[in-house]
Short mmCIF file of N, CA, C and O and ligand atoms in Angstrom, two decimals:
data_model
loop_
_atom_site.label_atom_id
_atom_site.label_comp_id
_atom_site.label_asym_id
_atom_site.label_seq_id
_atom_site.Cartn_x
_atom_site.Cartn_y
_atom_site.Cartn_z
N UNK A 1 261.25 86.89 183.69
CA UNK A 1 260.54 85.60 183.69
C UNK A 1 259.29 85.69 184.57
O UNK A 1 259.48 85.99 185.75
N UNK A 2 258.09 85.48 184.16
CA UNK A 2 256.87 85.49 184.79
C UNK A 2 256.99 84.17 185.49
O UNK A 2 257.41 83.15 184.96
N UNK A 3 256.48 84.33 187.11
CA UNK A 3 256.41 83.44 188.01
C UNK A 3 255.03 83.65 188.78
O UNK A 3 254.39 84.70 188.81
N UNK A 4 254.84 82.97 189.14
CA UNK A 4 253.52 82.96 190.52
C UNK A 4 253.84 81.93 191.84
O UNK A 4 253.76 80.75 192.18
N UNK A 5 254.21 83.17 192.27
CA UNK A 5 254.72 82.47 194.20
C UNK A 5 253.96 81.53 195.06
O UNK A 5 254.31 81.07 196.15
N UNK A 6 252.53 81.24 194.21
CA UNK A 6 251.91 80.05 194.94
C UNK A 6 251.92 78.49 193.98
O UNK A 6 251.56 77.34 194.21
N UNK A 7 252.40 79.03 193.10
CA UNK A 7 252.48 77.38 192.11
C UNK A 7 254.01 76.54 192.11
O UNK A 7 255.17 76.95 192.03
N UNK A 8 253.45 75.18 192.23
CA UNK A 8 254.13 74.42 192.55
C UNK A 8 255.77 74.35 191.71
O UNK A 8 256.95 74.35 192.05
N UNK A 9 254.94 74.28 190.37
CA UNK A 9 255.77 74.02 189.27
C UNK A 9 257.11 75.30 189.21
O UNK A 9 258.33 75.10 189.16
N UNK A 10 256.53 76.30 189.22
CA UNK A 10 257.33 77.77 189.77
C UNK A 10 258.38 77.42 190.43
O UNK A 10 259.53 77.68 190.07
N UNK A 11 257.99 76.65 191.71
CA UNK A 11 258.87 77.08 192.60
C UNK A 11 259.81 75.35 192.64
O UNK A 11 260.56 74.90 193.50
N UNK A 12 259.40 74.82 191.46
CA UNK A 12 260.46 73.64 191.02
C UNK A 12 261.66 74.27 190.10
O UNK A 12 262.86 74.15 190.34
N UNK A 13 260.98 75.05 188.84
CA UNK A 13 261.70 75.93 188.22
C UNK A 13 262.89 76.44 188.73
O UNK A 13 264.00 76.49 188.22
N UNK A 14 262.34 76.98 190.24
CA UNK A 14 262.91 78.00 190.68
C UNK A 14 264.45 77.48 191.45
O UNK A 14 265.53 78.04 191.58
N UNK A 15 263.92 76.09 191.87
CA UNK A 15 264.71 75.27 192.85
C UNK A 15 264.31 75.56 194.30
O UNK A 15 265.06 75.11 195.17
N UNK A 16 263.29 76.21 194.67
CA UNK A 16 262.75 75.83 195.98
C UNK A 16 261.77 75.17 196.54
O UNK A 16 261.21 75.55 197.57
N UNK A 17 261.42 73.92 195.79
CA UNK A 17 260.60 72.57 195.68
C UNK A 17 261.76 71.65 195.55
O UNK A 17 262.80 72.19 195.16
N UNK A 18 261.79 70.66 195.75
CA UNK A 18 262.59 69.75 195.71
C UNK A 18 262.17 69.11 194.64
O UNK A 18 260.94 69.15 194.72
N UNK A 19 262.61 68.29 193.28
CA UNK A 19 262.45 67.69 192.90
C UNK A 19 263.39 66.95 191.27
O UNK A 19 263.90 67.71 190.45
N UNK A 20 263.42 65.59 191.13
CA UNK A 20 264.13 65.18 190.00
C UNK A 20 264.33 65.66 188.51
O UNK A 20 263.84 65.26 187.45
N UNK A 21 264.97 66.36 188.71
CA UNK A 21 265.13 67.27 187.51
C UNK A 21 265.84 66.33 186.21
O UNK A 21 266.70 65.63 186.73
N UNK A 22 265.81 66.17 185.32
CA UNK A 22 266.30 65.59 184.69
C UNK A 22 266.65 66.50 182.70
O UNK A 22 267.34 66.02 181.80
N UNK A 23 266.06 67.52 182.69
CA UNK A 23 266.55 68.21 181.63
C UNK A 23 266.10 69.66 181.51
O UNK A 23 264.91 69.96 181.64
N UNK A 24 267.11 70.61 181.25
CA UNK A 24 266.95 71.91 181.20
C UNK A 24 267.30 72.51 180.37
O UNK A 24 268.38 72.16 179.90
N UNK A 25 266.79 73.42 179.89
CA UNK A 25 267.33 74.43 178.33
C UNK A 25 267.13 76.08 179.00
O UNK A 25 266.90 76.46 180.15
N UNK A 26 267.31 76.73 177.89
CA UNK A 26 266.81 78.19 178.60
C UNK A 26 265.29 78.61 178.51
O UNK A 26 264.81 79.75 178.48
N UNK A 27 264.56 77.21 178.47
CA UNK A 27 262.88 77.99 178.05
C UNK A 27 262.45 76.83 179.07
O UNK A 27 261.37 76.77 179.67
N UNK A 28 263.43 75.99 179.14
CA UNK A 28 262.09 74.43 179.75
C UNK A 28 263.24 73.94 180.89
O UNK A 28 264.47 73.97 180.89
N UNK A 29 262.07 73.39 182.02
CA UNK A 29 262.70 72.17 182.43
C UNK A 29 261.80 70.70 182.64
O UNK A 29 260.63 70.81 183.00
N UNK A 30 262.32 69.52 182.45
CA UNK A 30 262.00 68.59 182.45
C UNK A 30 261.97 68.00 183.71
O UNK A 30 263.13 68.04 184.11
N UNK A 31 261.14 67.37 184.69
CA UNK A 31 261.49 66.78 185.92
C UNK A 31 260.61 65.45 186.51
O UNK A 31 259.44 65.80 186.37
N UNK A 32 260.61 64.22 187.05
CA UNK A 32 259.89 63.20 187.25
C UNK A 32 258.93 63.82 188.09
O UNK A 32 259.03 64.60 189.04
N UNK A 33 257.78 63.14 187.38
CA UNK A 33 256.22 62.84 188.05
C UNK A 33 256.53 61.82 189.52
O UNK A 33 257.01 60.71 189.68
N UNK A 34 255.83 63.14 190.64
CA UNK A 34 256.06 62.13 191.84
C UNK A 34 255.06 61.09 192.14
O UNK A 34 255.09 60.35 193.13
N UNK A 35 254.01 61.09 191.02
CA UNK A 35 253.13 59.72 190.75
C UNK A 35 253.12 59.03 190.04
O UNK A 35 252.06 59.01 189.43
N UNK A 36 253.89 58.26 189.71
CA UNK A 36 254.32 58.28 188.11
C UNK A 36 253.11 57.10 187.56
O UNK A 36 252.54 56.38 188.38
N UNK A 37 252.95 57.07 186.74
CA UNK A 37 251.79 55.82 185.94
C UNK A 37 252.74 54.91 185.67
O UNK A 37 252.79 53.75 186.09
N UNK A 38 253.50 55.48 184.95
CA UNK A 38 254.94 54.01 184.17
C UNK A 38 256.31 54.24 185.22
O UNK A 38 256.42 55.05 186.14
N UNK A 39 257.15 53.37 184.79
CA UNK A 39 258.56 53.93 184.87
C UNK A 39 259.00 54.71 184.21
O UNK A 39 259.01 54.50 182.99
N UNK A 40 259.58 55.99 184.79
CA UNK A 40 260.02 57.16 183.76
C UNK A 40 259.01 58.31 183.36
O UNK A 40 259.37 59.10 182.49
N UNK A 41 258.07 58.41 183.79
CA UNK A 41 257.14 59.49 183.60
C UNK A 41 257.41 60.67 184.52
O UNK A 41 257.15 60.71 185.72
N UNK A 42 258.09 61.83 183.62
CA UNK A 42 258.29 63.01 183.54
C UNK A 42 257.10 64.10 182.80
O UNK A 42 256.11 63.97 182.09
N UNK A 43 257.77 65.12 183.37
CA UNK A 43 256.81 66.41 183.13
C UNK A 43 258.11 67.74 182.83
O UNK A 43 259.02 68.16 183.56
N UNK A 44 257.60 68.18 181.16
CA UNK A 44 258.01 69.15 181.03
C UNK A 44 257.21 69.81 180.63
O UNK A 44 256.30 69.60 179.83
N UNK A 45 257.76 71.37 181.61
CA UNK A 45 256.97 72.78 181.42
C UNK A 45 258.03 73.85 181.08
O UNK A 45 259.24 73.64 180.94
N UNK A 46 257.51 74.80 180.99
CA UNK A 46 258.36 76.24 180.71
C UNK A 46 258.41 76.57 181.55
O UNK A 46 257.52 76.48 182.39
N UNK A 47 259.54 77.12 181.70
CA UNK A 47 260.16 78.22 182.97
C UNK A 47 258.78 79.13 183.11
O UNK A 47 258.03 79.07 184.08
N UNK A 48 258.62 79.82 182.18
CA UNK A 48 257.50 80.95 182.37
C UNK A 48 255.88 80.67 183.19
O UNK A 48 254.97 80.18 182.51
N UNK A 49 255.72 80.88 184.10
CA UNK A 49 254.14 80.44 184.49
C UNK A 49 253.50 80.85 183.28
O UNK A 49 253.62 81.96 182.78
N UNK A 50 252.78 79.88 182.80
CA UNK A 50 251.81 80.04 181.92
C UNK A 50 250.39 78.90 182.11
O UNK A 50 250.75 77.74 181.94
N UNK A 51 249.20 79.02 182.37
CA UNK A 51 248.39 78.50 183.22
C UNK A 51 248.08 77.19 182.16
O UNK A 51 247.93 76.05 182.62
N UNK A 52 248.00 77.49 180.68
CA UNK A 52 247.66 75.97 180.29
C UNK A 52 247.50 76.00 178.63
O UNK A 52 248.09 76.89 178.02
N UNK A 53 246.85 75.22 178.05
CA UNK A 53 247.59 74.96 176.65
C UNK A 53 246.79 76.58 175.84
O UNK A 53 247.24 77.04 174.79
N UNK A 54 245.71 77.15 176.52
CA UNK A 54 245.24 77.97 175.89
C UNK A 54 245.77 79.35 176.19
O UNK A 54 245.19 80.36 175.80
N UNK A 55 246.82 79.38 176.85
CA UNK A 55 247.08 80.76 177.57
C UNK A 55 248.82 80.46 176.90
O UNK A 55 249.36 81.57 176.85
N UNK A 56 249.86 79.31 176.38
CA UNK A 56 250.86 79.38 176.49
C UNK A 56 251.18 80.13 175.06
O UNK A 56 250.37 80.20 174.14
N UNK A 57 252.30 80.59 175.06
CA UNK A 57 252.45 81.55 173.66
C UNK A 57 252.98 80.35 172.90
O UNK A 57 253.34 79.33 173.49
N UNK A 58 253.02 80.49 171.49
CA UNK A 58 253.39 79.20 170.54
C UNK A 58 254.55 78.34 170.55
O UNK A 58 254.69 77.12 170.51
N UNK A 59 255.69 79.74 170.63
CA UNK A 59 256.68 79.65 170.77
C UNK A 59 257.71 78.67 172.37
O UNK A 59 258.65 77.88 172.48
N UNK A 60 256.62 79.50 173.38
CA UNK A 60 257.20 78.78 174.51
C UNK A 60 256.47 76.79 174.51
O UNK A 60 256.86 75.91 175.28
N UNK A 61 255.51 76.64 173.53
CA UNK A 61 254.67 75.61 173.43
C UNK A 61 255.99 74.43 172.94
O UNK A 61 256.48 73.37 173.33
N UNK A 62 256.14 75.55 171.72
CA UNK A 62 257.42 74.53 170.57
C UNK A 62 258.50 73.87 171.59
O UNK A 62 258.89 72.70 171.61
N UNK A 63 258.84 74.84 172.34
CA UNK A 63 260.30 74.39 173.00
C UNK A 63 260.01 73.22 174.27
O UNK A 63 260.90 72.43 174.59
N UNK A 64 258.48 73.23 175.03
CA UNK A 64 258.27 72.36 175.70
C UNK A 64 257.88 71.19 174.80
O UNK A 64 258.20 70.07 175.18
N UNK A 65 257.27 71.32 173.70
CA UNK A 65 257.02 69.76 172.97
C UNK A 65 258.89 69.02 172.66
O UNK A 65 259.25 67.86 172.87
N UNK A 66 259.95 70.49 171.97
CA UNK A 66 261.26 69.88 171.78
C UNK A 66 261.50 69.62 173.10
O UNK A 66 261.97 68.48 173.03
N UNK A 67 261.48 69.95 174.43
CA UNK A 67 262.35 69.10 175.21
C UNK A 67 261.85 67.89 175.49
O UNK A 67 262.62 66.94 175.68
N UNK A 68 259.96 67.71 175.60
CA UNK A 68 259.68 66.09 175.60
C UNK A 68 259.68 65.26 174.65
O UNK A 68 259.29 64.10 174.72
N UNK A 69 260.22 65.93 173.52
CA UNK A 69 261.08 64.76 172.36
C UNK A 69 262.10 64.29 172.57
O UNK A 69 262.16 63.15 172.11
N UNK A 70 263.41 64.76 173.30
CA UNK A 70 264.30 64.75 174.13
C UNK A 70 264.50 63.84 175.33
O UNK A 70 265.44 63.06 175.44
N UNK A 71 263.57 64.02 176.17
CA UNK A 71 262.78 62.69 177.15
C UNK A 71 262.32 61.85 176.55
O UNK A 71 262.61 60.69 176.86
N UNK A 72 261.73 62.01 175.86
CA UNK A 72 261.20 60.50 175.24
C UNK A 72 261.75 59.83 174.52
O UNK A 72 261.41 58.67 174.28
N UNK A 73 263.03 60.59 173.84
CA UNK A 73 264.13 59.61 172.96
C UNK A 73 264.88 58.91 174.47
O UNK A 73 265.35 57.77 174.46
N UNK A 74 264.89 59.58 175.41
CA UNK A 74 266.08 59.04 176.78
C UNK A 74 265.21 57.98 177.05
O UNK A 74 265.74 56.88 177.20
N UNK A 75 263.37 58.08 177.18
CA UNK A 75 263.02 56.92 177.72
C UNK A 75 263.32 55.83 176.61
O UNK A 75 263.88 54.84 177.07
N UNK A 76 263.15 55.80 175.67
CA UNK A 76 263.46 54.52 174.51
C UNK A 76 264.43 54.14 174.53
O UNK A 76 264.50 52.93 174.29
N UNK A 77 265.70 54.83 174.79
CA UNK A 77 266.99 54.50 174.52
C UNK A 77 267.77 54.16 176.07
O UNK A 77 268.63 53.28 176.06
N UNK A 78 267.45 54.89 177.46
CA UNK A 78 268.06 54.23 178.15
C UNK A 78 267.10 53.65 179.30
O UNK A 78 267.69 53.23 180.30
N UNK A 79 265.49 53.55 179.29
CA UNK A 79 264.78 52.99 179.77
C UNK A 79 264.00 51.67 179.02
O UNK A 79 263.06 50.97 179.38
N UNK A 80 264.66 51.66 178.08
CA UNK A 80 264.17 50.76 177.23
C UNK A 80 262.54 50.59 177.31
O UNK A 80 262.00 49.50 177.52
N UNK A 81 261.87 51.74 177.13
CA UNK A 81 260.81 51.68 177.07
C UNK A 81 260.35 51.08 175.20
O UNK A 81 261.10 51.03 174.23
N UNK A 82 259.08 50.77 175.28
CA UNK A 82 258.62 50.12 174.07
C UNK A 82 257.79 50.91 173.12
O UNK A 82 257.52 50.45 172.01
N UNK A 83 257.34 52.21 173.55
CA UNK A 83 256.61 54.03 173.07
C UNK A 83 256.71 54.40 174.05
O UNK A 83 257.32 54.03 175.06
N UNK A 84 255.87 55.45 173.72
CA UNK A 84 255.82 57.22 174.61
C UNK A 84 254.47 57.67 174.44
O UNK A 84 254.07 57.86 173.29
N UNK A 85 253.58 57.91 175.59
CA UNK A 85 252.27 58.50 175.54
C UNK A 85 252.82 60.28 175.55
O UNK A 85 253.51 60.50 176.55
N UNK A 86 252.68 61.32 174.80
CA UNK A 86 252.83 62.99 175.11
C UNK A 86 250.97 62.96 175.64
O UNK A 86 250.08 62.55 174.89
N UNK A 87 250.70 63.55 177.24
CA UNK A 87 249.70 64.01 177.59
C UNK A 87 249.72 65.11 178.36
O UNK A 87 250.42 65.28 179.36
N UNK A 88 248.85 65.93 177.84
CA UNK A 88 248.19 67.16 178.10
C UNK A 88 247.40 67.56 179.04
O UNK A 88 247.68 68.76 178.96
N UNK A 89 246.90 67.52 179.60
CA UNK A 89 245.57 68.51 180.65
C UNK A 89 245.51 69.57 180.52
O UNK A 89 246.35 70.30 181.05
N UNK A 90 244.32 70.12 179.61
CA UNK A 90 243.96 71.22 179.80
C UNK A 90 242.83 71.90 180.56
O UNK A 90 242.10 72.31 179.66
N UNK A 91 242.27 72.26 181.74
CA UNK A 91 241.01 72.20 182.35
C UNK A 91 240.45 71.10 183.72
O UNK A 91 240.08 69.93 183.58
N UNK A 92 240.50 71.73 184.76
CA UNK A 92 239.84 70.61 185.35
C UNK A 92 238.83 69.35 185.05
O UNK A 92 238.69 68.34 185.74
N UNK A 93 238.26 69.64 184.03
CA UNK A 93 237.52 68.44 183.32
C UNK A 93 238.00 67.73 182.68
O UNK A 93 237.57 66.62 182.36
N UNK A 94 239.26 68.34 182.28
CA UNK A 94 240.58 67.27 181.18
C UNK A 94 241.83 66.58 182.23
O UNK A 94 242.92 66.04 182.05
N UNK A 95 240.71 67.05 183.76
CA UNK A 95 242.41 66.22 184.50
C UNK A 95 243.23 67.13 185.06
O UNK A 95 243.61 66.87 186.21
N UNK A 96 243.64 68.17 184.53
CA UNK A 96 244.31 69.25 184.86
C UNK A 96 243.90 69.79 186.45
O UNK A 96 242.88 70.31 186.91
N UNK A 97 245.63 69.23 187.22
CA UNK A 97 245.21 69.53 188.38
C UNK A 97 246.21 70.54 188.57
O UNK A 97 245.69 71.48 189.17
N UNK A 98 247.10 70.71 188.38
CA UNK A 98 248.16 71.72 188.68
C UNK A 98 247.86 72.85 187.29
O UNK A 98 247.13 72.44 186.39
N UNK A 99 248.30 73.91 187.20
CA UNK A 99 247.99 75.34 186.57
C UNK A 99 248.93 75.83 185.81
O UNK A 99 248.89 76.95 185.30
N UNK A 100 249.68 75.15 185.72
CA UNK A 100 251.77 75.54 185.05
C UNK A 100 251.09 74.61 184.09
O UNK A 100 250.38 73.69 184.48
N UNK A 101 251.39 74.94 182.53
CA UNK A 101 251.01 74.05 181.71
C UNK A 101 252.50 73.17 181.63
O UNK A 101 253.62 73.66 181.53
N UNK A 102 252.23 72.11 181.69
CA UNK A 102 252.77 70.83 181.72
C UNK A 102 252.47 69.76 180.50
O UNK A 102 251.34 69.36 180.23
N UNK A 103 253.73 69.36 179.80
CA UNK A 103 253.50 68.21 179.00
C UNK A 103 253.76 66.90 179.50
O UNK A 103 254.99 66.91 179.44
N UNK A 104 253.42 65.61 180.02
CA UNK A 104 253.46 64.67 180.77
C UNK A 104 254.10 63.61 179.28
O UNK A 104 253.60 63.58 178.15
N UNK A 105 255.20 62.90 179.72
CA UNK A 105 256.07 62.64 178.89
C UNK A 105 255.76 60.94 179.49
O UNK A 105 256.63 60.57 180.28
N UNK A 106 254.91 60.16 179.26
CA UNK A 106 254.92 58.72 179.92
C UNK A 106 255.18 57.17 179.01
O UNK A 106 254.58 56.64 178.08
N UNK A 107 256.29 56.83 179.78
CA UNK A 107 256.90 55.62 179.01
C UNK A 107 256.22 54.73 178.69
O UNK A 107 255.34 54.51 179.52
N UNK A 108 256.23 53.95 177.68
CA UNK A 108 255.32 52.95 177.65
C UNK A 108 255.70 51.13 177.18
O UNK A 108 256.34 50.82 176.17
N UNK A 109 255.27 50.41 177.91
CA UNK A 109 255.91 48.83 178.16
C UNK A 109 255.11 48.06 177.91
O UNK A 109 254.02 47.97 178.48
N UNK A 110 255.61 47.19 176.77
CA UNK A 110 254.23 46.09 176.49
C UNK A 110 253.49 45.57 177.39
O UNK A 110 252.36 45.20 177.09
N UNK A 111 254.05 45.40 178.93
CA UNK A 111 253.33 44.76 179.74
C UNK A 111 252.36 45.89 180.53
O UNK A 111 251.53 45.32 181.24
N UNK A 112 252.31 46.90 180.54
CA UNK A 112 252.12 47.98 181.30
C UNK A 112 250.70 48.43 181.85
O UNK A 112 249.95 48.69 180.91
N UNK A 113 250.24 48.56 182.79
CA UNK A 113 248.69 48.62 183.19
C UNK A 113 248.17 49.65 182.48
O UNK A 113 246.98 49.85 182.72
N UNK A 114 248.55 50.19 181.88
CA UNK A 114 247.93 51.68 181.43
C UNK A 114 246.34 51.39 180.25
O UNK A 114 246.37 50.32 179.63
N UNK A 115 245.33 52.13 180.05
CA UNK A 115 244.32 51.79 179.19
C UNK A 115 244.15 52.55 178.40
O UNK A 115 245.27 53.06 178.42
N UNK A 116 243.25 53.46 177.15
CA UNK A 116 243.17 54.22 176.72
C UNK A 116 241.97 54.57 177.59
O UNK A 116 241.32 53.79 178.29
N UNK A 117 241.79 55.96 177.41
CA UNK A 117 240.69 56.40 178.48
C UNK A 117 239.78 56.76 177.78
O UNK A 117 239.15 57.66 178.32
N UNK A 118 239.28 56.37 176.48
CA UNK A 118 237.63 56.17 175.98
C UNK A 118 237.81 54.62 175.19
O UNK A 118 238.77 53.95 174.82
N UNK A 119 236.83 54.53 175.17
CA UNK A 119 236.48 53.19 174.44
C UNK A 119 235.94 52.91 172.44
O UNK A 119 234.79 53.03 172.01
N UNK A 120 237.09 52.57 171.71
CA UNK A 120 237.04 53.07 170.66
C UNK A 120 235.59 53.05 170.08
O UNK A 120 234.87 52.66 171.00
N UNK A 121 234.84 53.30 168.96
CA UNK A 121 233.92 52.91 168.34
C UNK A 121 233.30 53.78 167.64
O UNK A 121 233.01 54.89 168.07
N UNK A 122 233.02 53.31 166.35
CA UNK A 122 232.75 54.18 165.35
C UNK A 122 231.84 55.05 165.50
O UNK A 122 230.76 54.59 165.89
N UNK A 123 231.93 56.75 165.22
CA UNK A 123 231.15 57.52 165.57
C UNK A 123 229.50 57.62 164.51
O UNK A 123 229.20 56.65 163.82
N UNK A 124 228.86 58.51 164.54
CA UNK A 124 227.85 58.37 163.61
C UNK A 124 228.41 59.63 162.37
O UNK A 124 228.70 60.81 162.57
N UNK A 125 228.42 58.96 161.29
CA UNK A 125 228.91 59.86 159.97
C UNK A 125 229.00 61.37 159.91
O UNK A 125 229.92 62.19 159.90
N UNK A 126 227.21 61.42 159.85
CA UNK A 126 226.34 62.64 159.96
C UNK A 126 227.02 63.47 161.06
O UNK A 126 227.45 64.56 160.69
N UNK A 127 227.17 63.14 162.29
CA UNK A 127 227.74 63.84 163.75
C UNK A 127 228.58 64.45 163.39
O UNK A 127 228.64 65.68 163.32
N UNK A 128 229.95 63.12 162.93
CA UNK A 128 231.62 63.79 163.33
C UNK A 128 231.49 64.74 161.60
O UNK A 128 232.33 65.63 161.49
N UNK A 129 230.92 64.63 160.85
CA UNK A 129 231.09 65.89 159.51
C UNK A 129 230.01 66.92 159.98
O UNK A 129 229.62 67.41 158.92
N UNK A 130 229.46 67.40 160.81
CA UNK A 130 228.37 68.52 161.33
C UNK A 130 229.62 68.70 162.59
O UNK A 130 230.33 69.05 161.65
N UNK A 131 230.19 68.76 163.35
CA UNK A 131 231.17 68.56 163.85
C UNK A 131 232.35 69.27 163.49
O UNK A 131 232.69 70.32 164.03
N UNK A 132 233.03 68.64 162.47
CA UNK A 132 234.21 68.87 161.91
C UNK A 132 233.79 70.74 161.31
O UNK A 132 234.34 71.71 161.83
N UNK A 133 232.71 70.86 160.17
CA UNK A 133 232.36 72.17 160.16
C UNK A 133 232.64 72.87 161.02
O UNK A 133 233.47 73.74 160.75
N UNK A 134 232.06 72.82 162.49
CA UNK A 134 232.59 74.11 163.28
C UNK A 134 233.64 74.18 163.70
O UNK A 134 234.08 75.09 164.41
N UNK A 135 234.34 73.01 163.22
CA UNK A 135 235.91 73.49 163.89
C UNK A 135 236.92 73.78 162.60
O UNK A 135 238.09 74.10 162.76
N UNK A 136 236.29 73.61 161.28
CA UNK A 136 236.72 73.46 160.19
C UNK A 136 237.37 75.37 160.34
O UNK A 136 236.66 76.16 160.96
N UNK A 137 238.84 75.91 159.64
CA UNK A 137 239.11 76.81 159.22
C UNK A 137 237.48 77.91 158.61
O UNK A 137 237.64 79.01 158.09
P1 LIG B 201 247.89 67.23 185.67
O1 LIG B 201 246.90 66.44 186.48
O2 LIG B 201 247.88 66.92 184.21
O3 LIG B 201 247.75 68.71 185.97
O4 LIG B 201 249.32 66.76 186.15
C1 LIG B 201 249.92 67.20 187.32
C2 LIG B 201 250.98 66.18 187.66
O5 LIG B 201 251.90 66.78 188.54
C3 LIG B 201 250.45 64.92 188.36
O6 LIG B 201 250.78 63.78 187.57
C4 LIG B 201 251.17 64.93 189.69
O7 LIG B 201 251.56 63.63 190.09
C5 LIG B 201 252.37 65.79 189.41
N1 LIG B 201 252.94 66.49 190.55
C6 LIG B 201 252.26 67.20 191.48
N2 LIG B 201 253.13 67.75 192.37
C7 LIG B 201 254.36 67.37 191.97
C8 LIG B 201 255.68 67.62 192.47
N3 LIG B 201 255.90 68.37 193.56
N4 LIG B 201 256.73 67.07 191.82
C9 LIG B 201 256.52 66.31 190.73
N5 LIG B 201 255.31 66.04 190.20
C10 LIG B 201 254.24 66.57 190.81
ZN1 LIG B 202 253.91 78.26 187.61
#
């Protein structure tokens, strides 16, 4: 199992961080956000240090999205939450403050302070299809 002795998440994995663990398989563990935005906002990563969504292999990707399907059925069903935000950080410019790629699993409550973090509005036609090309297959 690839580890790195200065990251946090590692050494949660590992059990020499303290923290609320709440689901484990043989690829992932699941454990509460000690900031949480909602009630119930957890973070699952892979055992394996892997630095972030562009470095994780597919496979170890699959099994962290199945265990925050897993969390997020527990938040609906025994947090009676009302949805589920799945968020990502990839990059210090995307937020990404810790280096263990992490899926952030956050409950969500009709009453709940949370916002979307852009402001919707229709793009210009021409843009998002000149756009879509370079990312097109
Ligand atoms: P991100 O900013 O997407 O990289 O998310 C990192 C998350 O890890 C933040 O929401 C932090 O609150 C959370 N976090 C940092 N240290 C710990 C820790 N020791 N235990 C639990 N959550 C942590
Ligand atoms: Zn790590």
């Amino acid at each position: 199992m690839t580890t790195d002795p200065e990251c946090i998440f590692c050494k949660i994995v590992a059990g020499d961080l303290p923290a609320e663990k709440i689901h484990e398989d043989d690829e992932t563990v699941a454990f509460m956000d000690v900031n949480p935005g909602t009630r119930g906002h957890a973070l699952v990563v892979p055992k394996k240090h892997t630095k972030d969504l562009l470095e994780i292999e597919p496979d170890q990707l699959a099994a962290v999205a199945q265990s925050a399907q897993v969390v997020a059925r527990r938040a609906m069903e025994r947090l009676d939450a009302d949805g589920v935000n799945l968020l990502n950080c990839c990059g210090e410019e995307a937020w990404q403050t810790v280096f263990h790629f992490h899926l952030h699993v956050v409950p969500r409550y009709v009453d709940d302070p949370l916002q979307l973090p852009w402001i919707p509005a229709p793009g210009e036609p021409d843009e998002i299809a000149r756009t879509a090309k370079l990312l097109r297959d």
